[in-house]
Amino acid sequence: MTQIRLGPEALRASRFALSPLAETFSRLVALRREQDGGRPGAQARALAGWLGDDPFAAGLVRLISATKYLPDFVAIPPTSMTTRIEDELAEMRALQPDAAARATIAESRRYAWKTNDLEWADVDGVTTRAAAVFARIWEWFVEPDWPRRRAVMERDIRHRAGVLATRGWRDALSGMGKIRWAAPDAIFFSPQAHADLNVGEQGLVLVPHTGTVGRWMCEAPPRLALVYPARGALEEVRVAAGGVARLIGEGRARVLGALADASTPSQLAALLGVSLGTVSGHLAALRDAGVVVGRRSGRAVYYERTPLGDDLAATL
Protein backbone atom coordinates (compact mmCIF):
# COMPACT_ATOMS: atom_id res chain seq x y z
CA MET A 1 0.00 0.00 0.00
CA THR A 2 1.01 3.63 -0.41
CA GLN A 3 1.08 6.06 2.50
CA ILE A 4 1.69 9.79 2.84
CA ARG A 5 3.98 10.25 5.83
CA LEU A 6 3.93 13.45 7.87
CA GLY A 7 6.28 14.33 10.68
CA PRO A 8 5.42 16.84 13.44
CA GLU A 9 6.57 19.85 11.38
CA ALA A 10 4.60 18.67 8.34
CA LEU A 11 1.45 18.18 10.42
CA ARG A 12 1.67 21.70 11.82
CA ALA A 13 2.27 23.23 8.36
CA SER A 14 -0.47 21.31 6.51
CA ARG A 15 -3.35 23.43 5.24
CA PHE A 16 -6.19 23.70 2.72
CA ALA A 17 -6.17 25.38 -0.69
CA LEU A 18 -8.33 25.78 -3.78
CA SER A 19 -7.23 24.88 -7.30
CA PRO A 20 -9.16 25.97 -10.39
CA LEU A 21 -6.84 23.67 -12.37
CA ALA A 22 -7.77 20.62 -10.26
CA GLU A 23 -11.45 21.52 -10.61
CA THR A 24 -11.02 21.79 -14.38
CA PHE A 25 -9.46 18.33 -14.51
CA SER A 26 -12.26 16.98 -12.30
CA ARG A 27 -14.87 18.40 -14.67
CA LEU A 28 -13.03 16.94 -17.66
CA VAL A 29 -13.11 13.47 -16.11
CA ALA A 30 -16.83 13.80 -15.40
CA LEU A 31 -17.53 14.76 -19.02
CA ARG A 32 -15.49 11.81 -20.28
CA ARG A 33 -17.51 9.49 -18.06
CA GLU A 34 -20.66 10.87 -19.65
CA GLN A 35 -19.27 10.08 -23.09
CA ASP A 36 -18.27 6.55 -22.06
CA GLY A 37 -21.70 6.01 -20.53
CA GLY A 38 -23.36 6.46 -23.90
CA ARG A 39 -25.72 9.28 -22.83
CA PRO A 40 -23.65 12.46 -23.09
CA GLY A 41 -25.21 15.80 -22.28
CA ALA A 42 -24.76 19.01 -24.22
CA GLN A 43 -21.39 19.84 -22.65
CA ALA A 44 -20.01 16.34 -23.20
CA ARG A 45 -21.09 16.53 -26.85
CA ALA A 46 -19.44 19.93 -27.20
CA LEU A 47 -16.22 18.52 -25.76
CA ALA A 48 -16.29 15.58 -28.18
CA GLY A 49 -16.83 17.91 -31.13
CA TRP A 50 -13.88 20.07 -30.20
CA LEU A 51 -11.57 17.11 -29.57
CA GLY A 52 -12.46 15.70 -32.98
CA ASP A 53 -10.86 18.75 -34.57
CA ASP A 54 -7.69 18.92 -32.42
CA PRO A 55 -5.44 15.81 -32.36
CA PHE A 56 -3.19 17.18 -29.58
CA ALA A 57 -6.13 18.01 -27.31
CA ALA A 58 -7.76 14.66 -28.07
CA GLY A 59 -4.59 12.71 -27.26
CA LEU A 60 -3.93 14.59 -24.03
CA VAL A 61 -7.52 14.26 -22.81
CA ARG A 62 -7.65 10.57 -23.75
CA LEU A 63 -4.50 9.91 -21.71
CA ILE A 64 -5.10 11.95 -18.56
CA SER A 65 -8.69 10.74 -18.18
CA ALA A 66 -7.60 7.08 -18.18
CA THR A 67 -4.41 6.83 -16.12
CA LYS A 68 -3.39 6.43 -12.49
CA TYR A 69 -0.36 8.71 -12.98
CA LEU A 70 -0.90 12.26 -14.20
CA PRO A 71 1.86 14.04 -16.12
CA ASP A 72 3.79 16.43 -13.88
CA PHE A 73 2.59 19.50 -15.75
CA VAL A 74 -1.06 18.57 -15.12
CA ALA A 75 -0.75 17.82 -11.38
CA ILE A 76 0.47 21.18 -10.06
CA PRO A 77 0.11 21.78 -6.29
CA PRO A 78 -1.80 24.99 -5.49
CA THR A 79 -0.56 27.36 -2.83
CA SER A 80 -3.52 29.13 -1.22
CA MET A 81 -7.26 29.72 -1.03
CA THR A 82 -6.90 32.45 -3.66
CA THR A 83 -5.08 30.45 -6.35
CA ARG A 84 -5.99 31.73 -9.84
CA ILE A 85 -6.30 29.63 -12.99
CA GLU A 86 -4.07 32.16 -14.78
CA ASP A 87 -1.22 31.49 -12.33
CA GLU A 88 -1.60 27.72 -12.56
CA LEU A 89 -1.60 27.78 -16.37
CA ALA A 90 1.46 30.05 -16.37
CA GLU A 91 3.25 27.53 -14.16
CA MET A 92 2.17 24.72 -16.48
CA ARG A 93 3.60 26.52 -19.52
CA ALA A 94 6.91 27.20 -17.78
CA LEU A 95 7.28 23.89 -15.95
CA GLN A 96 9.11 21.62 -18.38
CA PRO A 97 10.94 21.65 -21.71
CA ASP A 98 9.51 19.41 -24.41
CA ALA A 99 11.82 16.45 -23.73
CA ALA A 100 10.90 16.33 -20.03
CA ALA A 101 7.22 16.81 -20.83
CA ARG A 102 7.25 13.88 -23.25
CA ALA A 103 9.04 11.75 -20.63
CA THR A 104 6.34 12.38 -18.02
CA ILE A 105 3.67 11.70 -20.68
CA ALA A 106 5.32 8.35 -21.41
CA GLU A 107 5.36 7.57 -17.68
CA SER A 108 1.68 8.42 -17.52
CA ARG A 109 0.96 5.98 -20.34
CA ARG A 110 2.63 3.18 -18.35
CA TYR A 111 -0.17 3.49 -15.79
CA ALA A 112 -3.04 4.01 -18.26
CA TRP A 113 -5.88 1.49 -18.42
CA LYS A 114 -6.63 2.37 -22.04
CA THR A 115 -4.26 2.01 -24.99
CA ASN A 116 -2.83 5.33 -26.08
CA ASP A 117 -0.42 6.26 -28.84
CA LEU A 118 1.83 9.26 -28.24
CA GLU A 119 2.13 10.68 -31.74
CA TRP A 120 0.07 13.67 -30.64
CA ALA A 121 2.84 14.66 -28.19
CA ASP A 122 5.47 14.98 -30.91
CA VAL A 123 4.96 18.74 -31.21
CA ASP A 124 6.83 21.87 -30.18
CA GLY A 125 5.71 23.56 -26.98
CA VAL A 126 4.03 20.59 -25.29
CA THR A 127 3.21 22.35 -22.01
CA THR A 128 2.11 25.51 -23.83
CA ARG A 129 -0.29 23.45 -25.91
CA ALA A 130 -1.48 21.61 -22.78
CA ALA A 131 -2.14 24.91 -21.00
CA ALA A 132 -4.25 26.03 -23.97
CA VAL A 133 -6.31 22.83 -23.69
CA PHE A 134 -6.99 23.40 -20.00
CA ALA A 135 -7.74 27.09 -20.61
CA ARG A 136 -10.43 26.09 -23.11
CA ILE A 137 -11.97 23.48 -20.78
CA TRP A 138 -11.97 26.00 -17.93
CA GLU A 139 -13.58 28.69 -20.07
CA TRP A 140 -16.30 26.45 -21.48
CA PHE A 141 -17.15 24.02 -18.71
CA VAL A 142 -16.00 25.41 -15.34
CA GLU A 143 -15.74 29.21 -15.23
CA PRO A 144 -19.47 29.89 -15.83
CA ASP A 145 -20.28 27.78 -12.76
CA TRP A 146 -17.21 28.64 -10.69
CA PRO A 147 -19.00 30.60 -7.88
CA ARG A 148 -21.23 27.61 -7.12
CA ARG A 149 -18.35 25.16 -7.29
CA ARG A 150 -16.22 27.36 -5.08
CA ALA A 151 -19.02 27.59 -2.52
CA VAL A 152 -19.19 23.78 -2.27
CA MET A 153 -15.42 23.53 -1.80
CA GLU A 154 -15.26 26.35 0.75
CA ARG A 155 -17.98 24.70 2.83
CA ASP A 156 -16.04 21.43 2.76
CA ILE A 157 -12.84 23.18 3.86
CA ARG A 158 -14.55 24.98 6.73
CA HIS A 159 -16.11 21.73 7.92
CA ARG A 160 -12.90 19.71 7.75
CA ALA A 161 -10.77 22.47 9.28
CA GLY A 162 -13.17 22.61 12.22
CA VAL A 163 -13.12 18.84 12.65
CA LEU A 164 -9.32 18.79 12.40
CA ALA A 165 -9.02 21.42 15.14
CA THR A 166 -11.43 19.69 17.51
CA ARG A 167 -11.22 15.96 16.78
CA GLY A 168 -8.00 15.38 14.86
CA TRP A 169 -6.86 13.93 11.55
CA ARG A 170 -8.79 10.67 11.70
CA ASP A 171 -12.17 12.39 11.69
CA ALA A 172 -11.08 15.21 9.37
CA LEU A 173 -10.25 12.68 6.64
CA SER A 174 -13.58 10.89 7.01
CA GLY A 175 -15.59 10.75 3.79
CA MET A 176 -12.62 11.06 1.42
CA GLY A 177 -13.24 7.64 -0.12
CA LYS A 178 -10.41 5.20 0.52
CA ILE A 179 -8.22 7.88 2.07
CA ARG A 180 -7.94 7.52 5.83
CA TRP A 181 -5.66 8.29 8.74
CA ALA A 182 -3.04 5.63 9.45
CA ALA A 183 -1.80 6.34 12.97
CA PRO A 184 0.51 7.59 14.22
CA ASP A 185 1.93 9.74 11.41
CA ALA A 186 0.58 8.79 7.98
CA ILE A 187 -2.36 9.00 5.60
CA PHE A 188 -3.38 5.83 3.76
CA PHE A 189 -3.61 6.88 0.12
CA SER A 190 -3.75 3.77 -2.05
CA PRO A 191 -3.78 -0.03 -1.73
CA GLN A 192 -1.21 -0.20 -4.54
CA ALA A 193 2.38 -0.85 -3.58
CA HIS A 194 4.13 2.38 -4.59
CA ALA A 195 6.81 4.19 -2.63
CA ASP A 196 5.54 6.16 0.35
CA LEU A 197 5.46 9.95 0.01
CA ASN A 198 7.31 11.87 2.69
CA VAL A 199 5.96 15.35 3.40
CA GLY A 200 8.53 17.94 4.43
CA GLU A 201 8.31 21.01 6.62
CA GLN A 202 6.16 22.85 4.05
CA GLY A 203 3.30 20.51 4.96
CA LEU A 204 0.63 18.80 2.90
CA VAL A 205 -1.91 20.91 1.02
CA LEU A 206 -5.44 19.46 1.02
CA VAL A 207 -7.46 20.44 -2.06
CA PRO A 208 -11.16 19.61 -2.59
CA HIS A 209 -12.87 19.23 -5.96
CA THR A 210 -16.60 18.95 -6.71
CA GLY A 211 -16.52 15.63 -8.55
CA THR A 212 -18.19 12.70 -6.84
CA VAL A 213 -15.09 10.48 -7.11
CA GLY A 214 -11.38 10.82 -7.77
CA ARG A 215 -8.31 11.54 -5.68
CA TRP A 216 -4.78 12.26 -6.83
CA MET A 217 -1.46 13.67 -5.71
CA CYS A 218 0.12 16.82 -7.09
CA GLU A 219 3.88 16.84 -6.63
CA ALA A 220 6.40 19.61 -7.23
CA PRO A 221 8.86 18.88 -4.40
CA PRO A 222 8.96 20.21 -1.79
CA ARG A 223 5.31 21.10 -2.50
CA LEU A 224 2.81 18.24 -2.17
CA ALA A 225 -0.98 18.38 -2.46
CA LEU A 226 -3.70 15.79 -2.02
CA VAL A 227 -6.83 16.39 -4.13
CA TYR A 228 -10.04 14.75 -2.89
CA PRO A 229 -13.84 14.89 -3.50
CA ALA A 230 -15.57 17.58 -1.44
CA ARG A 231 -18.46 16.83 0.88
CA GLY A 232 -21.86 17.90 -0.41
CA ALA A 233 -23.38 17.57 -3.84
CA LEU A 234 -22.98 20.21 -6.51
CA GLU A 235 -26.43 19.35 -7.82
CA GLU A 236 -29.37 21.67 -7.18
CA VAL A 237 -30.91 21.31 -3.73
CA ARG A 238 -34.37 19.81 -4.12
CA VAL A 239 -37.17 19.46 -1.61
CA ALA A 240 -40.32 17.37 -1.72
CA ALA A 241 -43.38 19.20 -3.00
CA GLY A 242 -46.20 19.83 -0.56
CA GLY A 243 -46.15 19.21 3.19
CA VAL A 244 -43.78 21.38 5.20
CA ALA A 245 -42.25 22.86 2.05
CA ARG A 246 -45.65 24.28 1.09
CA LEU A 247 -46.14 25.60 4.63
CA ILE A 248 -42.84 27.51 4.90
CA GLY A 249 -42.37 28.16 1.17
CA GLU A 250 -40.18 26.35 -1.34
CA GLY A 251 -37.46 29.03 -1.23
CA ARG A 252 -37.06 28.82 2.54
CA ALA A 253 -37.24 25.04 2.37
CA ARG A 254 -34.37 24.96 -0.15
CA VAL A 255 -32.26 27.26 2.06
CA LEU A 256 -32.94 25.03 5.06
CA GLY A 257 -32.04 21.94 3.05
CA ALA A 258 -28.79 23.51 1.87
CA LEU A 259 -27.71 24.20 5.45
CA ALA A 260 -26.63 20.63 6.09
CA ASP A 261 -23.24 22.40 6.34
CA ALA A 262 -22.78 25.87 7.79
CA SER A 263 -22.75 28.47 5.00
CA THR A 264 -22.54 32.20 4.44
CA PRO A 265 -25.37 33.98 2.64
CA SER A 266 -23.11 34.44 -0.39
CA GLN A 267 -22.34 30.73 -0.54
CA LEU A 268 -26.04 29.87 -0.31
CA ALA A 269 -26.86 32.33 -3.09
CA ALA A 270 -24.25 30.72 -5.33
CA LEU A 271 -25.34 27.18 -4.47
CA LEU A 272 -29.03 27.84 -5.02
CA GLY A 273 -28.73 30.18 -7.99
CA VAL A 274 -30.68 33.04 -6.41
CA SER A 275 -29.87 36.61 -5.40
CA LEU A 276 -28.15 37.50 -2.14
CA GLY A 277 -31.17 39.60 -1.17
CA THR A 278 -33.50 36.63 -1.62
CA VAL A 279 -31.28 34.40 0.53
CA SER A 280 -30.96 37.07 3.23
CA GLY A 281 -34.74 37.41 3.41
CA HIS A 282 -35.22 33.66 3.78
CA LEU A 283 -32.50 33.46 6.44
CA ALA A 284 -34.09 36.28 8.44
CA ALA A 285 -37.44 34.45 8.47
CA LEU A 286 -35.84 31.12 9.38
CA ARG A 287 -33.78 32.76 12.12
CA ASP A 288 -36.87 34.45 13.61
CA ALA A 289 -38.56 31.02 13.64
CA GLY A 290 -35.65 29.54 15.60
CA VAL A 291 -34.62 26.98 12.98
CA VAL A 292 -31.30 28.58 11.98
CA VAL A 293 -28.69 30.61 13.83
CA GLY A 294 -25.89 32.85 12.57
CA ARG A 295 -22.36 32.74 14.00
CA ARG A 296 -19.66 35.25 13.11
CA SER A 297 -16.27 33.94 11.99
CA GLY A 298 -13.90 36.77 11.18
CA ARG A 299 -15.71 39.10 8.78
CA ALA A 300 -18.20 36.45 7.65
CA VAL A 301 -21.41 35.19 9.24
CA TYR A 302 -22.07 31.47 8.88
CA TYR A 303 -25.61 30.15 9.26
CA GLU A 304 -26.39 26.67 10.50
CA ARG A 305 -29.46 24.75 11.53
CA THR A 306 -30.55 24.50 15.15
CA PRO A 307 -31.78 21.14 16.50
CA LEU A 308 -35.30 22.31 15.64
CA GLY A 309 -34.05 23.12 12.13
CA ASP A 310 -32.57 19.66 11.79
CA ASP A 311 -35.92 18.10 12.75
CA LEU A 312 -37.74 20.32 10.28
CA ALA A 313 -35.25 19.61 7.49
CA ALA A 314 -35.71 15.89 8.00
CA THR A 315 -39.33 16.24 6.93
CA LEU A 316 -38.53 18.02 3.64
Coordinates of N, CA and C in Angstrom, one line a residue, residues 18 57 212 264:
L18 N -7.5 26.0 -2.6 CA -8.3 25.8 -3.8 C -7.5 25.8 -5.1
A57 N -5.2 18.0 -28.4 CA -6.1 18.0 -27.3 C -6.8 16.6 -27.1
T212 N -17.7 13.7 -7.8 CA -18.2 12.7 -6.8 C -17.1 11.7 -6.5
T264 N -22.3 30.8 4.4 CA -22.5 32.2 4.4 C -23.7 32.5 3.5

